[in-house]
Coordinates of C-alpha atoms in Angstrom, one line a residue:
R1 CA -38.0 -112.7 132.4
E2 CA -36.8 -116.1 133.4
P3 CA -33.2 -116.6 134.4
R4 CA -31.1 -118.6 132.1
S5 CA -29.5 -121.8 133.4
L6 CA -25.8 -121.8 133.0
P7 CA -24.2 -124.8 131.5
F8 CA -22.4 -127.1 134.0
R9 CA -18.6 -127.0 133.6
S10 CA -16.2 -128.9 135.7
L11 CA -13.4 -126.7 137.2
S12 CA -9.8 -127.3 136.5
R13 CA -7.3 -128.2 139.3
S14 CA -5.8 -124.7 139.2
E15 CA -9.3 -123.1 139.5
L16 CA -10.1 -125.4 142.5
A17 CA -6.9 -124.4 144.3
H18 CA -7.6 -120.7 143.6
S19 CA -11.1 -121.1 145.1
A20 CA -9.9 -122.9 148.2
A21 CA -7.4 -120.1 148.8
L22 CA -10.2 -117.6 148.9
V23 CA -12.1 -119.5 151.7
P24 CA -11.0 -118.5 155.2
P25 CA -9.8 -121.4 157.4
M26 CA -12.1 -122.8 160.1
P27 CA -11.1 -121.7 163.6
K28 CA -9.4 -124.3 165.7
E29 CA -11.3 -125.8 168.7
I30 CA -10.0 -124.3 171.9
K31 CA -9.8 -126.7 174.8
V32 CA -10.3 -125.1 178.2
K33 CA -7.9 -126.5 180.7
R34 CA -9.7 -127.2 184.0
R35 CA -8.2 -127.0 187.4
G36 CA -8.1 -130.2 189.3
G37 CA -10.8 -130.6 191.9
D38 CA -9.9 -129.0 195.2
G39 CA -6.2 -129.3 194.8
G40 CA -5.9 -133.0 195.7
G41 CA -6.9 -132.8 199.3
A42 CA -6.6 -136.6 199.9
A43 CA -3.4 -137.9 201.2
G44 CA -3.3 -140.3 198.3
G45 CA -3.6 -137.5 195.8
G46 CA -6.5 -136.9 193.5
A47 CA -6.7 -136.8 189.7
A48 CA -7.7 -133.6 187.9
A49 CA -11.4 -133.0 187.3
S50 CA -11.0 -133.1 183.5
S51 CA -9.3 -136.5 183.6
S52 CA -11.5 -138.0 186.3
A53 CA -14.9 -137.1 184.8
P54 CA -15.3 -140.2 182.7
Y55 CA -14.7 -142.4 185.8
H56 CA -17.6 -140.8 187.7
R57 CA -20.3 -141.7 185.2
H58 CA -20.7 -145.2 186.5
V59 CA -21.5 -143.8 190.0
G60 CA -23.8 -140.9 189.0
V61 CA -22.2 -138.6 191.5
Q62 CA -19.1 -136.5 191.5
L63 CA -16.4 -138.0 193.7
Q64 CA -15.0 -135.7 196.3
H65 CA -11.2 -135.5 196.6
S66 CA -11.5 -133.9 200.1
L67 CA -13.0 -137.2 201.3
G68 CA -10.3 -139.3 199.7
Q69 CA -12.8 -141.0 197.4
H70 CA -10.9 -143.4 195.1
L71 CA -13.1 -146.4 194.3
L72 CA -11.4 -149.8 194.0
K73 CA -12.3 -151.1 190.6
N74 CA -9.9 -154.1 190.2
P75 CA -11.9 -157.3 191.1
L76 CA -8.6 -159.3 191.5
V77 CA -7.5 -157.0 194.3
T78 CA -10.9 -157.3 196.0
A79 CA -10.7 -161.1 195.8
A80 CA -7.2 -161.1 197.2
M81 CA -8.2 -159.0 200.1
I82 CA -11.1 -161.3 200.9
E83 CA -8.9 -164.3 200.7
K84 CA -6.1 -162.9 202.9
A85 CA -8.7 -161.7 205.5
S86 CA -9.7 -165.4 206.2
I87 CA -13.3 -164.3 207.0
K88 CA -15.4 -166.8 209.0
S89 CA -19.1 -167.3 208.6
T90 CA -19.6 -166.0 212.1
D91 CA -17.6 -162.8 211.7
V92 CA -18.9 -159.3 212.1
V93 CA -16.8 -157.2 209.6
L94 CA -16.2 -153.5 209.9
E95 CA -15.8 -151.6 206.6
I96 CA -14.8 -147.9 206.5
G97 CA -15.8 -146.0 203.4
P98 CA -17.7 -148.6 201.4
G99 CA -18.4 -146.2 198.5
T100 CA -20.6 -147.9 196.0
G101 CA -20.2 -151.3 197.6
N102 CA -17.8 -153.3 195.4
L103 CA -15.9 -154.6 198.4
T104 CA -19.0 -154.6 200.6
L105 CA -20.8 -157.2 198.4
K106 CA -17.9 -159.6 198.6
L107 CA -17.7 -159.2 202.4
L108 CA -21.5 -159.9 202.7
E109 CA -21.0 -163.2 200.8
A110 CA -18.5 -164.4 203.4
A111 CA -19.4 -162.8 206.7
K112 CA -22.3 -163.1 209.1
K113 CA -22.8 -159.3 209.1
V114 CA -21.1 -156.2 207.8
V115 CA -21.0 -152.8 209.6
A116 CA -20.2 -150.1 207.0
V117 CA -19.4 -146.5 208.1
E118 CA -19.8 -144.0 205.3
H119 CA -19.3 -140.2 205.6
D120 CA -20.8 -139.2 202.2
G121 CA -24.6 -139.2 202.2
R122 CA -24.6 -139.7 198.4
M123 CA -22.7 -142.9 198.7
V124 CA -25.1 -144.1 201.4
V125 CA -27.9 -143.6 198.9
E126 CA -26.0 -145.4 196.1
L127 CA -25.3 -148.4 198.4
Q128 CA -28.9 -148.6 199.6
K129 CA -30.1 -148.6 196.0
R130 CA -27.7 -151.4 195.1
L131 CA -28.7 -153.6 198.0
H132 CA -32.4 -152.8 198.1
G133 CA -34.6 -155.9 198.3
T134 CA -31.7 -158.3 198.4
A135 CA -30.9 -160.9 201.1
E136 CA -27.4 -159.4 201.6
G137 CA -29.0 -156.0 202.4
R138 CA -30.6 -157.4 205.5
R139 CA -27.1 -158.3 206.9
L140 CA -25.7 -154.9 206.3
Q141 CA -25.6 -152.2 209.0
L142 CA -25.0 -148.9 207.3
I143 CA -23.9 -146.0 209.5
H144 CA -23.9 -142.5 208.0
A145 CA -21.2 -140.7 210.0
D146 CA -17.6 -139.5 210.2
V147 CA -15.7 -142.6 211.4
M148 CA -13.4 -140.4 213.5
K149 CA -16.3 -139.0 215.5
V150 CA -18.6 -142.0 215.9
E151 CA -18.4 -144.7 218.5
L152 CA -17.7 -147.9 216.7
P153 CA -20.0 -150.9 217.5
F154 CA -18.7 -154.4 218.1
F155 CA -16.7 -156.1 215.3
N156 CA -14.1 -158.8 215.2
L157 CA -12.6 -158.1 211.8
C158 CA -11.9 -154.9 209.8
V159 CA -11.5 -154.9 206.0
A160 CA -11.4 -151.5 204.3
N161 CA -10.1 -149.3 201.6
I162 CA -9.7 -146.3 203.8
P163 CA -9.3 -142.5 202.9
Y164 CA -5.6 -141.9 203.0
Q165 CA -5.7 -138.6 204.8
I166 CA -7.0 -140.2 208.0
S167 CA -4.8 -143.3 207.9
S168 CA -2.8 -142.6 211.0
P169 CA -5.5 -141.4 213.4
L170 CA -7.8 -144.2 212.2
V171 CA -5.2 -146.9 212.9
F172 CA -4.8 -145.8 216.5
K173 CA -8.6 -145.4 216.9
L174 CA -9.0 -149.0 215.9
L175 CA -6.2 -150.1 218.2
A176 CA -7.8 -148.2 221.1
H177 CA -11.1 -150.0 220.5
P178 CA -12.2 -151.4 223.9
Q179 CA -13.4 -154.7 222.4
R180 CA -10.5 -156.6 221.0
F181 CA -10.7 -157.6 217.3
R182 CA -8.8 -160.3 215.5
C183 CA -7.1 -158.2 212.8
A184 CA -7.6 -155.3 210.4
L185 CA -6.8 -155.5 206.6
L186 CA -6.4 -152.0 205.4
M187 CA -5.6 -150.5 202.0
V188 CA -3.3 -147.5 202.6
Q189 CA -0.8 -145.4 200.8
R190 CA 2.5 -147.2 199.9
E191 CA 4.8 -145.0 201.9
F192 CA 2.5 -145.1 204.9
A193 CA 2.6 -148.9 204.8
Q194 CA 6.4 -148.8 204.6
R195 CA 6.5 -146.7 207.7
L196 CA 4.1 -148.9 209.6
C197 CA 6.3 -152.0 208.9
A198 CA 9.7 -150.3 209.2
K199 CA 12.3 -151.9 211.6
P200 CA 15.0 -150.1 213.7
G201 CA 17.7 -149.0 211.4
D202 CA 15.5 -148.5 208.4
E203 CA 15.4 -145.1 206.7
L204 CA 11.6 -144.8 207.2
Y205 CA 11.6 -145.9 210.9
C206 CA 9.7 -143.3 212.8
R207 CA 7.4 -142.6 215.7
L208 CA 4.5 -144.2 213.7
S209 CA 6.5 -147.4 213.4
V210 CA 7.4 -147.5 217.2
N211 CA 3.9 -146.8 218.4
T212 CA 2.1 -149.1 216.0
Q213 CA 4.4 -152.0 216.7
L214 CA 4.1 -151.5 220.4
L215 CA 0.4 -152.2 220.2
A216 CA 0.2 -154.6 217.2
K217 CA 1.9 -156.9 214.8
V218 CA 2.1 -155.3 211.4
D219 CA 2.6 -157.2 208.1
H220 CA 2.8 -155.9 204.5
L221 CA 0.6 -158.2 202.4
M222 CA 0.7 -156.9 198.8
K223 CA 1.3 -153.9 196.6
V224 CA -1.6 -152.3 194.6
S225 CA -1.2 -150.2 191.5
K226 CA -2.8 -146.8 191.4
N227 CA -4.5 -147.9 188.2
S228 CA -6.7 -150.3 190.3
F229 CA -8.7 -147.3 191.4
R230 CA -11.1 -144.8 189.7
P231 CA -10.2 -142.1 189.7
P232 CA -6.6 -143.2 190.0
P233 CA -4.6 -141.5 192.9
K234 CA -1.2 -140.1 192.3
V235 CA 0.6 -142.8 194.3
D236 CA 0.5 -146.5 194.6
S237 CA -1.1 -148.3 197.5
S238 CA -0.5 -151.4 199.7
V239 CA -2.5 -153.7 201.8
V240 CA -1.3 -154.3 205.4
R241 CA -2.5 -156.6 208.2
I242 CA -2.6 -155.2 211.7
E243 CA -3.1 -157.7 214.5
P244 CA -3.5 -156.2 218.0
R245 CA -1.4 -157.7 220.7
N246 CA -3.4 -159.7 223.2
P247 CA -3.1 -158.8 226.0
P248 CA -2.1 -155.3 225.2
P249 CA 1.2 -154.1 226.8
P250 CA 0.9 -152.7 230.3
V251 CA 1.9 -149.2 229.2
D252 CA 0.2 -145.8 229.6
F253 CA 0.1 -145.0 225.9
V254 CA -0.2 -141.2 226.3
E255 CA 3.0 -141.1 228.4
W256 CA 4.8 -143.5 226.0
D257 CA 3.8 -141.4 223.0
G258 CA 5.2 -138.3 224.7
L259 CA 8.5 -140.1 225.3
V260 CA 8.7 -141.3 221.8
R261 CA 7.9 -137.8 220.5
L262 CA 10.8 -136.4 222.4
C263 CA 13.2 -139.0 220.9
F264 CA 12.1 -138.4 217.3
N265 CA 11.8 -134.6 217.4
R266 CA 15.6 -134.4 216.8
K267 CA 16.5 -137.7 215.1
N268 CA 20.1 -136.7 214.4
K269 CA 21.0 -135.9 218.0
T270 CA 22.1 -138.5 220.4
L271 CA 19.6 -139.5 223.1
G272 CA 22.0 -138.2 225.7
A273 CA 22.1 -134.7 224.1
V274 CA 18.2 -134.8 223.9
F275 CA 17.5 -135.7 227.5
R276 CA 20.3 -133.5 229.0
Q277 CA 18.7 -130.2 227.8
K278 CA 17.6 -128.0 230.7
P279 CA 14.1 -127.2 229.3
L280 CA 13.4 -131.0 229.0
L281 CA 14.7 -131.7 232.4
Q282 CA 12.5 -129.0 233.8
L283 CA 9.5 -130.5 232.0
L284 CA 10.2 -133.9 233.4
A285 CA 10.6 -132.4 236.9
D286 CA 7.2 -130.6 236.6
N287 CA 5.6 -133.8 235.5
L288 CA 7.1 -135.7 238.4
K289 CA 6.0 -133.1 240.8
T290 CA 2.4 -133.4 239.5
H291 CA 2.5 -137.2 239.6
R292 CA 3.7 -137.2 243.2
A293 CA 1.0 -134.7 244.2
L294 CA -1.7 -136.9 242.6
V295 CA -0.5 -140.1 244.4
G296 CA 0.1 -138.3 247.7
A297 CA 3.8 -139.2 247.8
M298 CA 5.3 -135.7 247.8
A299 CA 9.1 -135.5 247.9
G300 CA 10.7 -133.7 250.8
G301 CA 12.5 -131.2 248.5
M302 CA 9.4 -130.2 246.6
A303 CA 8.0 -127.9 249.3
G304 CA 11.0 -125.6 249.8
G305 CA 13.2 -126.5 246.9
G306 CA 16.2 -127.5 249.1
G307 CA 15.5 -131.1 250.2
E308 CA 17.2 -134.2 249.0
G309 CA 15.9 -136.4 246.2
S310 CA 14.4 -139.5 247.7
S311 CA 13.1 -141.6 244.8
G312 CA 15.9 -142.0 242.3
G313 CA 19.0 -143.0 242.9
D314 CA 22.1 -142.7 245.0
G315 CA 20.5 -140.1 247.3
G316 CA 21.6 -136.7 248.6
A317 CA 22.0 -134.8 245.3
A318 CA 22.9 -131.1 245.8
P319 CA 20.2 -128.6 244.8
M320 CA 20.5 -127.3 241.3
E321 CA 19.2 -123.7 240.9
T322 CA 17.4 -123.0 237.6
G323 CA 16.6 -119.3 238.1
G324 CA 12.9 -119.9 238.6
G325 CA 13.0 -120.5 242.3
G326 CA 11.6 -123.5 244.1
G327 CA 12.0 -127.1 242.7
G328 CA 15.8 -127.0 242.2
G329 CA 16.3 -130.1 244.3
L330 CA 13.8 -132.0 242.2
L331 CA 15.4 -130.8 239.0
A332 CA 18.8 -132.2 240.2
E333 CA 17.0 -135.5 241.2
V334 CA 15.5 -135.8 237.7
G335 CA 18.9 -135.1 236.1
E336 CA 20.5 -137.9 238.2
L337 CA 17.7 -140.3 237.2
V338 CA 18.2 -139.5 233.5
E339 CA 21.9 -140.0 233.7
Q340 CA 21.4 -143.3 235.6
V341 CA 18.9 -144.6 232.9
L342 CA 21.2 -143.6 230.0
E343 CA 24.2 -145.3 231.7
E344 CA 22.3 -148.5 232.5
T345 CA 20.8 -148.9 229.0
G346 CA 23.8 -147.7 227.1
F347 CA 21.7 -145.5 224.9
A348 CA 23.5 -142.2 225.7
E349 CA 25.3 -142.1 222.4
E350 CA 22.6 -143.8 220.3
R351 CA 20.4 -141.9 217.8
T352 CA 16.8 -142.6 216.8
A353 CA 17.6 -142.1 213.1

């Protein structure tokens, strides 16, 4: 028996509403919130993995926050850095962290040669692909290594967008390079740039400011928005120019840094209060004893602890016992030297802050 075909009848509005009420609603799409990368290991701060994923597609590899990988995407910033670097056609330029080569290509157009140091092997491959078979590629020396562990070759100019977490050690590694270079143009975190350029009396004046400005002249060139990078970091950046002093100051930098560290460890104390502390005086006395032993100019009071101080000052200081035996005369001598320096310089009541 064949089924009968029912005549078509349009439903009324009330019947449609009743039918819709019987249909269960579609479940809502649940969005899983991803955790951001490795917690933003870079000093500049990394974007979360969910927000940074679209920015990675142009590279083809996942950018690593632990390496501080924030690629400069703003061509105006790149052009401004090239202009302010005043690159000559005979220059050998050092670039640290070239990434995919946006800045590298512009450097190759202006310089004789570019030495690029890249830690991430995937970025090395990307840069090699990009420059394969080009004339610029023959003028690029690509070093796959950690810049803090490799011996840098000759260069006379440095232009780089550096990983923020190695900013401080990298600056001093460059300034300690045995072959003097003309200047370095570095993209760094905004607050780090402000500390580099801070002057005495500024709120951000610190040990970094003192040590850098001892060895080089530092200038703030321009501010760079965090939106100029992909993925964008959490903070804004700045470009600074660092010009090493030539000749360098005749100072033992290790001893100088130790002195500055003592001054800035307690910024709210006066220098007199800092340098009159007995543990510090004892440390200075031990260092002086070691120094005299190395140069063969032993003080008379060092052997028995009861001699007179002979190198500092008004002579004949009475021995000052410290409870540790031996070396009391040297401790008194150091105390007199410290008082003499504080009085002559007028810094006894000054603070580093």
